[in-house]
């Protein structure tokens, strides 16, 4: 059995679904169900005895430890995090609480549980911490991609909180011997992505006839990783990664935000054309850039390929087609998550900013 935190969120729910599609090993899914946690993501597992959902907070050390001692998992896979840069700018406190204090509390529970295992089970136990490339800061146009030895230089409250959590995880290995693994991934996309992030926001707004907001000049570059490829990488690191090691996970797909939006518009023009025959590109709206917006991220994932044999199965072209097709086929899911609170957030963040272009 494995214990997954944040398993009702975007990447976490995809991981749980992928895991149970390939393994009969049960999952304890522990999630607080904040705005981005959605049990509808896991509807396919509603009657699956291999999936045990428990609502709770990783900051609740006693609850976590009790669950670990009850279910005796061989691994913890830690996704639970506040993860949106813009939200961290408006309200950094939640990011400190969840990403730093929550990870500390989880590590303490894991250490107490692991310390009580017999020698064989303790040696086999793993704590896998899922992190982000944003901890490394920003790159210039010609800089080499981030490697596992790149110095940390986080530039937002979100990335700083994730950097702190990475350091805590590392310290628990070096101080206590806890067998930890850390993955730092690039920008994920795919099914069940909450529509505050670029790709699902553009798809949803295009279909609704709303503006397609682009920060600044839209030339910020990201490395795009299809979520199922990320899940496969995590499974491989959990299976064969060396305790104490960091593995970068990237898609080898560097594209600017503007290129991504143009790709989405052109794909929607083919798959779900507007009634008036105009291109969705006509809905693009430039808005004032967010504070401290990192210009470029790029991941060097060669260590993961060299040591563990993983590389992405999807190109951006194949992954984005699957993503758009999923959103077009699951518009009820999109409508369900677009609550009043979500609508207010989008309005505040994208369209009530001084200096909208």
mmCIF file with all atom_site columns, C-alpha atoms in Angstrom, residues 209-349:
data_model
loop_
_atom_site.group_PDB
_atom_site.id
_atom_site.type_symbol
_atom_site.label_atom_id
_atom_site.label_alt_id
_atom_site.label_comp_id
_atom_site.label_asym_id
_atom_site.label_entity_id
_atom_site.label_seq_id
_atom_site.pdbx_PDB_ins_code
_atom_site.Cartn_x
_atom_site.Cartn_y
_atom_site.Cartn_z
_atom_site.occupancy
_atom_site.B_iso_or_equiv
_atom_site.pdbx_formal_charge
_atom_site.auth_seq_id
_atom_site.auth_comp_id
_atom_site.auth_asym_id
_atom_site.auth_atom_id
_atom_site.pdbx_PDB_model_num
ATOM 1   C CA . UNK A 1 209 ? -16.562 33.354 -25.870 1.00 0.00 ? 209 UNK A CA 1
ATOM 2   C CA . UNK A 1 210 ? -14.509 35.163 -23.232 1.00 0.00 ? 210 UNK A CA 1
ATOM 3   C CA . UNK A 1 211 ? -11.165 36.985 -23.585 1.00 0.00 ? 211 UNK A CA 1
ATOM 4   C CA . UNK A 1 212 ? -8.038  34.827 -23.660 1.00 0.00 ? 212 UNK A CA 1
ATOM 5   C CA . UNK A 1 213 ? -5.690  36.658 -21.248 1.00 0.00 ? 213 UNK A CA 1
ATOM 6   C CA . UNK A 1 214 ? -1.962  36.782 -22.004 1.00 0.00 ? 214 UNK A CA 1
ATOM 7   C CA . UNK A 1 215 ? 0.446   38.208 -19.420 1.00 0.00 ? 215 UNK A CA 1
ATOM 8   C CA . UNK A 1 216 ? 2.751   40.929 -20.757 1.00 0.00 ? 216 UNK A CA 1
ATOM 9   C CA . UNK A 1 217 ? 4.143   40.116 -24.198 1.00 0.00 ? 217 UNK A CA 1
ATOM 10  C CA . UNK A 1 218 ? 3.412   36.385 -23.832 1.00 0.00 ? 218 UNK A CA 1
ATOM 11  C CA . UNK A 1 219 ? 7.020   35.436 -24.562 1.00 0.00 ? 219 UNK A CA 1
ATOM 12  C CA . UNK A 1 220 ? 7.685   33.740 -21.217 1.00 0.00 ? 220 UNK A CA 1
ATOM 13  C CA . UNK A 1 221 ? 9.054   30.274 -22.011 1.00 0.00 ? 221 UNK A CA 1
ATOM 14  C CA . UNK A 1 222 ? 8.128   27.076 -20.183 1.00 0.00 ? 222 UNK A CA 1
ATOM 15  C CA . UNK A 1 223 ? 8.979   23.393 -20.624 1.00 0.00 ? 223 UNK A CA 1
ATOM 16  C CA . UNK A 1 224 ? 5.667   21.540 -21.003 1.00 0.00 ? 224 UNK A CA 1
ATOM 17  C CA . UNK A 1 225 ? 5.226   18.038 -19.547 1.00 0.00 ? 225 UNK A CA 1
ATOM 18  C CA . UNK A 1 226 ? 2.145   15.904 -20.178 1.00 0.00 ? 226 UNK A CA 1
ATOM 19  C CA . UNK A 1 227 ? 0.802   14.805 -16.807 1.00 0.00 ? 227 UNK A CA 1
ATOM 20  C CA . UNK A 1 228 ? 0.776   11.067 -17.580 1.00 0.00 ? 228 UNK A CA 1
ATOM 21  C CA . UNK A 1 229 ? 4.473   11.283 -18.459 1.00 0.00 ? 229 UNK A CA 1
ATOM 22  C CA . UNK A 1 230 ? 5.080   12.925 -15.099 1.00 0.00 ? 230 UNK A CA 1
ATOM 23  C CA . UNK A 1 231 ? 3.150   10.149 -13.341 1.00 0.00 ? 231 UNK A CA 1
ATOM 24  C CA . UNK A 1 232 ? 5.249   7.521  -15.114 1.00 0.00 ? 232 UNK A CA 1
ATOM 25  C CA . UNK A 1 233 ? 8.417   9.305  -14.013 1.00 0.00 ? 233 UNK A CA 1
ATOM 26  C CA . UNK A 1 234 ? 7.267   9.360  -10.386 1.00 0.00 ? 234 UNK A CA 1
ATOM 27  C CA . UNK A 1 235 ? 6.470   5.638  -10.501 1.00 0.00 ? 235 UNK A CA 1
ATOM 28  C CA . UNK A 1 236 ? 9.934   4.955  -11.885 1.00 0.00 ? 236 UNK A CA 1
ATOM 29  C CA . UNK A 1 237 ? 11.685  7.112  -9.264  1.00 0.00 ? 237 UNK A CA 1
ATOM 30  C CA . UNK A 1 238 ? 9.684   5.427  -6.508  1.00 0.00 ? 238 UNK A CA 1
ATOM 31  C CA . UNK A 1 239 ? 10.649  2.044  -7.900  1.00 0.00 ? 239 UNK A CA 1
ATOM 32  C CA . UNK A 1 240 ? 14.361  2.536  -8.469  1.00 0.00 ? 240 UNK A CA 1
ATOM 33  C CA . UNK A 1 241 ? 15.497  6.012  -7.375  1.00 0.00 ? 241 UNK A CA 1
ATOM 34  C CA . UNK A 1 242 ? 18.423  6.247  -4.985  1.00 0.00 ? 242 UNK A CA 1
ATOM 35  C CA . UNK A 1 243 ? 17.464  7.578  -1.525  1.00 0.00 ? 243 UNK A CA 1
ATOM 36  C CA . UNK A 1 244 ? 18.622  11.139 -0.994  1.00 0.00 ? 244 UNK A CA 1
ATOM 37  C CA . UNK A 1 245 ? 18.689  11.893 -4.713  1.00 0.00 ? 245 UNK A CA 1
ATOM 38  C CA . UNK A 1 246 ? 16.907  14.580 -6.750  1.00 0.00 ? 246 UNK A CA 1
ATOM 39  C CA . UNK A 1 247 ? 15.537  13.850 -10.220 1.00 0.00 ? 247 UNK A CA 1
ATOM 40  C CA . UNK A 1 248 ? 14.425  16.563 -12.632 1.00 0.00 ? 248 UNK A CA 1
ATOM 41  C CA . UNK A 1 249 ? 11.396  15.656 -14.782 1.00 0.00 ? 249 UNK A CA 1
ATOM 42  C CA . UNK A 1 250 ? 10.850  17.577 -18.003 1.00 0.00 ? 250 UNK A CA 1
ATOM 43  C CA . UNK A 1 251 ? 9.070   17.187 -21.316 1.00 0.00 ? 251 UNK A CA 1
ATOM 44  C CA . UNK A 1 252 ? 11.789  18.589 -23.620 1.00 0.00 ? 252 UNK A CA 1
ATOM 45  C CA . UNK A 1 253 ? 9.108   20.958 -24.966 1.00 0.00 ? 253 UNK A CA 1
ATOM 46  C CA . UNK A 1 254 ? 10.131  24.591 -24.554 1.00 0.00 ? 254 UNK A CA 1
ATOM 47  C CA . UNK A 1 255 ? 7.447   26.946 -25.830 1.00 0.00 ? 255 UNK A CA 1
ATOM 48  C CA . UNK A 1 256 ? 6.402   30.511 -25.106 1.00 0.00 ? 256 UNK A CA 1
ATOM 49  C CA . UNK A 1 257 ? 3.014   31.171 -23.573 1.00 0.00 ? 257 UNK A CA 1
ATOM 50  C CA . UNK A 1 258 ? 1.966   32.918 -26.773 1.00 0.00 ? 258 UNK A CA 1
ATOM 51  C CA . UNK A 1 259 ? 2.942   29.896 -28.876 1.00 0.00 ? 259 UNK A CA 1
ATOM 52  C CA . UNK A 1 260 ? 0.881   27.681 -26.575 1.00 0.00 ? 260 UNK A CA 1
ATOM 53  C CA . UNK A 1 261 ? -2.162  29.930 -26.862 1.00 0.00 ? 261 UNK A CA 1
ATOM 54  C CA . UNK A 1 262 ? -1.857  30.120 -30.649 1.00 0.00 ? 262 UNK A CA 1
ATOM 55  C CA . UNK A 1 263 ? -1.599  26.318 -30.792 1.00 0.00 ? 263 UNK A CA 1
ATOM 56  C CA . UNK A 1 264 ? -4.732  25.969 -28.661 1.00 0.00 ? 264 UNK A CA 1
ATOM 57  C CA . UNK A 1 265 ? -6.670  28.493 -30.772 1.00 0.00 ? 265 UNK A CA 1
ATOM 58  C CA . UNK A 1 266 ? -5.722  26.766 -34.004 1.00 0.00 ? 266 UNK A CA 1
ATOM 59  C CA . UNK A 1 267 ? -6.618  23.353 -32.603 1.00 0.00 ? 267 UNK A CA 1
ATOM 60  C CA . UNK A 1 268 ? -9.991  24.590 -31.362 1.00 0.00 ? 268 UNK A CA 1
ATOM 61  C CA . UNK A 1 269 ? -10.606 26.217 -34.750 1.00 0.00 ? 269 UNK A CA 1
ATOM 62  C CA . UNK A 1 270 ? -10.390 22.714 -36.235 1.00 0.00 ? 270 UNK A CA 1
ATOM 63  C CA . UNK A 1 271 ? -12.067 20.662 -33.505 1.00 0.00 ? 271 UNK A CA 1
ATOM 64  C CA . UNK A 1 272 ? -14.763 23.054 -32.234 1.00 0.00 ? 272 UNK A CA 1
ATOM 65  C CA . UNK A 1 273 ? -14.994 26.054 -34.585 1.00 0.00 ? 273 UNK A CA 1
ATOM 66  C CA . UNK A 1 274 ? -16.797 29.228 -33.616 1.00 0.00 ? 274 UNK A CA 1
ATOM 67  C CA . UNK A 1 275 ? -20.291 29.637 -35.019 1.00 0.00 ? 275 UNK A CA 1
ATOM 68  C CA . UNK A 1 276 ? -19.286 32.868 -36.777 1.00 0.00 ? 276 UNK A CA 1
ATOM 69  C CA . UNK A 1 277 ? -16.306 31.210 -38.477 1.00 0.00 ? 277 UNK A CA 1
ATOM 70  C CA . UNK A 1 278 ? -13.772 33.579 -36.872 1.00 0.00 ? 278 UNK A CA 1
ATOM 71  C CA . UNK A 1 279 ? -10.597 32.262 -35.277 1.00 0.00 ? 279 UNK A CA 1
ATOM 72  C CA . UNK A 1 280 ? -10.344 31.954 -31.516 1.00 0.00 ? 280 UNK A CA 1
ATOM 73  C CA . UNK A 1 281 ? -7.165  34.044 -31.892 1.00 0.00 ? 281 UNK A CA 1
ATOM 74  C CA . UNK A 1 282 ? -9.457  37.064 -32.145 1.00 0.00 ? 282 UNK A CA 1
ATOM 75  C CA . UNK A 1 283 ? -10.285 36.594 -28.440 1.00 0.00 ? 283 UNK A CA 1
ATOM 76  C CA . UNK A 1 284 ? -6.656  37.042 -27.296 1.00 0.00 ? 284 UNK A CA 1
ATOM 77  C CA . UNK A 1 285 ? -6.270  39.927 -24.831 1.00 0.00 ? 285 UNK A CA 1
ATOM 78  C CA . UNK A 1 286 ? -2.972  41.177 -23.413 1.00 0.00 ? 286 UNK A CA 1
ATOM 79  C CA . UNK A 1 287 ? -3.015  42.069 -19.707 1.00 0.00 ? 287 UNK A CA 1
ATOM 80  C CA . UNK A 1 288 ? -0.446  43.593 -17.389 1.00 0.00 ? 288 UNK A CA 1
ATOM 81  C CA . UNK A 1 289 ? 2.304   41.156 -16.479 1.00 0.00 ? 289 UNK A CA 1
ATOM 82  C CA . UNK A 1 290 ? 2.340   39.681 -12.985 1.00 0.00 ? 290 UNK A CA 1
ATOM 83  C CA . UNK A 1 291 ? 4.988   40.914 -10.519 1.00 0.00 ? 291 UNK A CA 1
ATOM 84  C CA . UNK A 1 292 ? 8.336   39.125 -10.706 1.00 0.00 ? 292 UNK A CA 1
ATOM 85  C CA . UNK A 1 293 ? 7.270   36.918 -13.626 1.00 0.00 ? 293 UNK A CA 1
ATOM 86  C CA . UNK A 1 294 ? 10.096  34.463 -14.409 1.00 0.00 ? 294 UNK A CA 1
ATOM 87  C CA . UNK A 1 295 ? 11.071  34.675 -18.067 1.00 0.00 ? 295 UNK A CA 1
ATOM 88  C CA . UNK A 1 296 ? 12.148  31.127 -18.863 1.00 0.00 ? 296 UNK A CA 1
ATOM 89  C CA . UNK A 1 297 ? 12.210  27.659 -17.309 1.00 0.00 ? 297 UNK A CA 1
ATOM 90  C CA . UNK A 1 298 ? 13.838  24.653 -18.932 1.00 0.00 ? 298 UNK A CA 1
ATOM 91  C CA . UNK A 1 299 ? 14.589  21.223 -17.474 1.00 0.00 ? 299 UNK A CA 1
ATOM 92  C CA . UNK A 1 300 ? 17.542  18.962 -18.176 1.00 0.00 ? 300 UNK A CA 1
ATOM 93  C CA . UNK A 1 301 ? 16.028  15.514 -17.529 1.00 0.00 ? 301 UNK A CA 1
ATOM 94  C CA . UNK A 1 302 ? 19.038  13.485 -18.678 1.00 0.00 ? 302 UNK A CA 1
ATOM 95  C CA . UNK A 1 303 ? 19.849  12.152 -15.194 1.00 0.00 ? 303 UNK A CA 1
ATOM 96  C CA . UNK A 1 304 ? 16.438  10.482 -14.991 1.00 0.00 ? 304 UNK A CA 1
ATOM 97  C CA . UNK A 1 305 ? 16.885  8.972  -18.449 1.00 0.00 ? 305 UNK A CA 1
ATOM 98  C CA . UNK A 1 306 ? 20.485  7.921  -17.818 1.00 0.00 ? 306 UNK A CA 1
ATOM 99  C CA . UNK A 1 307 ? 19.992  6.358  -14.381 1.00 0.00 ? 307 UNK A CA 1
ATOM 100 C CA . UNK A 1 308 ? 16.400  5.086  -14.504 1.00 0.00 ? 308 UNK A CA 1
ATOM 101 C CA . UNK A 1 309 ? 15.598  4.813  -18.216 1.00 0.00 ? 309 UNK A CA 1
ATOM 102 C CA . UNK A 1 310 ? 12.682  7.274  -18.197 1.00 0.00 ? 310 UNK A CA 1
ATOM 103 C CA . UNK A 1 311 ? 11.880  9.710  -20.948 1.00 0.00 ? 311 UNK A CA 1
ATOM 104 C CA . UNK A 1 312 ? 8.553   11.298 -21.944 1.00 0.00 ? 312 UNK A CA 1
ATOM 105 C CA . UNK A 1 313 ? 6.253   9.333  -24.229 1.00 0.00 ? 313 UNK A CA 1
ATOM 106 C CA . UNK A 1 314 ? 4.335   12.384 -25.469 1.00 0.00 ? 314 UNK A CA 1
ATOM 107 C CA . UNK A 1 315 ? 5.452   15.248 -27.656 1.00 0.00 ? 315 UNK A CA 1
ATOM 108 C CA . UNK A 1 316 ? 3.746   18.573 -27.080 1.00 0.00 ? 316 UNK A CA 1
ATOM 109 C CA . UNK A 1 317 ? 1.754   18.022 -30.276 1.00 0.00 ? 317 UNK A CA 1
ATOM 110 C CA . UNK A 1 318 ? 0.394   14.649 -29.133 1.00 0.00 ? 318 UNK A CA 1
ATOM 111 C CA . UNK A 1 319 ? -0.135  15.700 -25.518 1.00 0.00 ? 319 UNK A CA 1
ATOM 112 C CA . UNK A 1 320 ? -1.937  18.944 -26.295 1.00 0.00 ? 320 UNK A CA 1
ATOM 113 C CA . UNK A 1 321 ? -4.270  17.161 -28.734 1.00 0.00 ? 321 UNK A CA 1
ATOM 114 C CA . UNK A 1 322 ? -5.219  14.650 -26.021 1.00 0.00 ? 322 UNK A CA 1
ATOM 115 C CA . UNK A 1 323 ? -5.718  17.530 -23.576 1.00 0.00 ? 323 UNK A CA 1
ATOM 116 C CA . UNK A 1 324 ? -7.994  19.573 -25.831 1.00 0.00 ? 324 UNK A CA 1
ATOM 117 C CA . UNK A 1 325 ? -10.011 16.489 -26.757 1.00 0.00 ? 325 UNK A CA 1
ATOM 118 C CA . UNK A 1 326 ? -10.459 15.665 -23.058 1.00 0.00 ? 326 UNK A CA 1
ATOM 119 C CA . UNK A 1 327 ? -11.707 19.153 -22.196 1.00 0.00 ? 327 UNK A CA 1
ATOM 120 C CA . UNK A 1 328 ? -14.113 19.204 -25.136 1.00 0.00 ? 328 UNK A CA 1
ATOM 121 C CA . UNK A 1 329 ? -15.496 15.817 -24.037 1.00 0.00 ? 329 UNK A CA 1
ATOM 122 C CA . UNK A 1 330 ? -15.743 16.796 -20.360 1.00 0.00 ? 330 UNK A CA 1
ATOM 123 C CA . UNK A 1 331 ? -17.338 20.226 -20.352 1.00 0.00 ? 331 UNK A CA 1
ATOM 124 C CA . UNK A 1 332 ? -19.593 19.215 -17.463 1.00 0.00 ? 332 UNK A CA 1
ATOM 125 C CA . UNK A 1 333 ? -16.473 18.769 -15.317 1.00 0.00 ? 333 UNK A CA 1
ATOM 126 C CA . UNK A 1 334 ? -15.262 22.237 -16.320 1.00 0.00 ? 334 UNK A CA 1
ATOM 127 C CA . UNK A 1 335 ? -18.642 23.810 -15.556 1.00 0.00 ? 335 UNK A CA 1
ATOM 128 C CA . UNK A 1 336 ? -18.731 22.108 -12.158 1.00 0.00 ? 336 UNK A CA 1
ATOM 129 C CA . UNK A 1 337 ? -15.368 23.531 -11.029 1.00 0.00 ? 337 UNK A CA 1
ATOM 130 C CA . UNK A 1 338 ? -16.095 27.026 -12.316 1.00 0.00 ? 338 UNK A CA 1
ATOM 131 C CA . UNK A 1 339 ? -17.833 28.149 -9.152  1.00 0.00 ? 339 UNK A CA 1
ATOM 132 C CA . UNK A 1 340 ? -18.601 31.705 -8.158  1.00 0.00 ? 340 UNK A CA 1
ATOM 133 C CA . UNK A 1 341 ? -15.411 31.863 -6.109  1.00 0.00 ? 341 UNK A CA 1
ATOM 134 C CA . UNK A 1 342 ? -13.376 30.726 -9.110  1.00 0.00 ? 342 UNK A CA 1
ATOM 135 C CA . UNK A 1 343 ? -15.024 33.303 -11.371 1.00 0.00 ? 343 UNK A CA 1
ATOM 136 C CA . UNK A 1 344 ? -14.228 36.064 -8.880  1.00 0.00 ? 344 UNK A CA 1
ATOM 137 C CA . UNK A 1 345 ? -10.602 34.928 -8.757  1.00 0.00 ? 345 UNK A CA 1
ATOM 138 C CA . UNK A 1 346 ? -10.168 35.045 -12.534 1.00 0.00 ? 346 UNK A CA 1
ATOM 139 C CA . UNK A 1 347 ? -11.774 38.480 -12.675 1.00 0.00 ? 347 UNK A CA 1
ATOM 140 C CA . UNK A 1 348 ? -9.491  39.789 -9.939  1.00 0.00 ? 348 UNK A CA 1
ATOM 141 C CA . UNK A 1 349 ? -6.304  38.277 -11.272 1.00 0.00 ? 349 UNK A CA 1
#
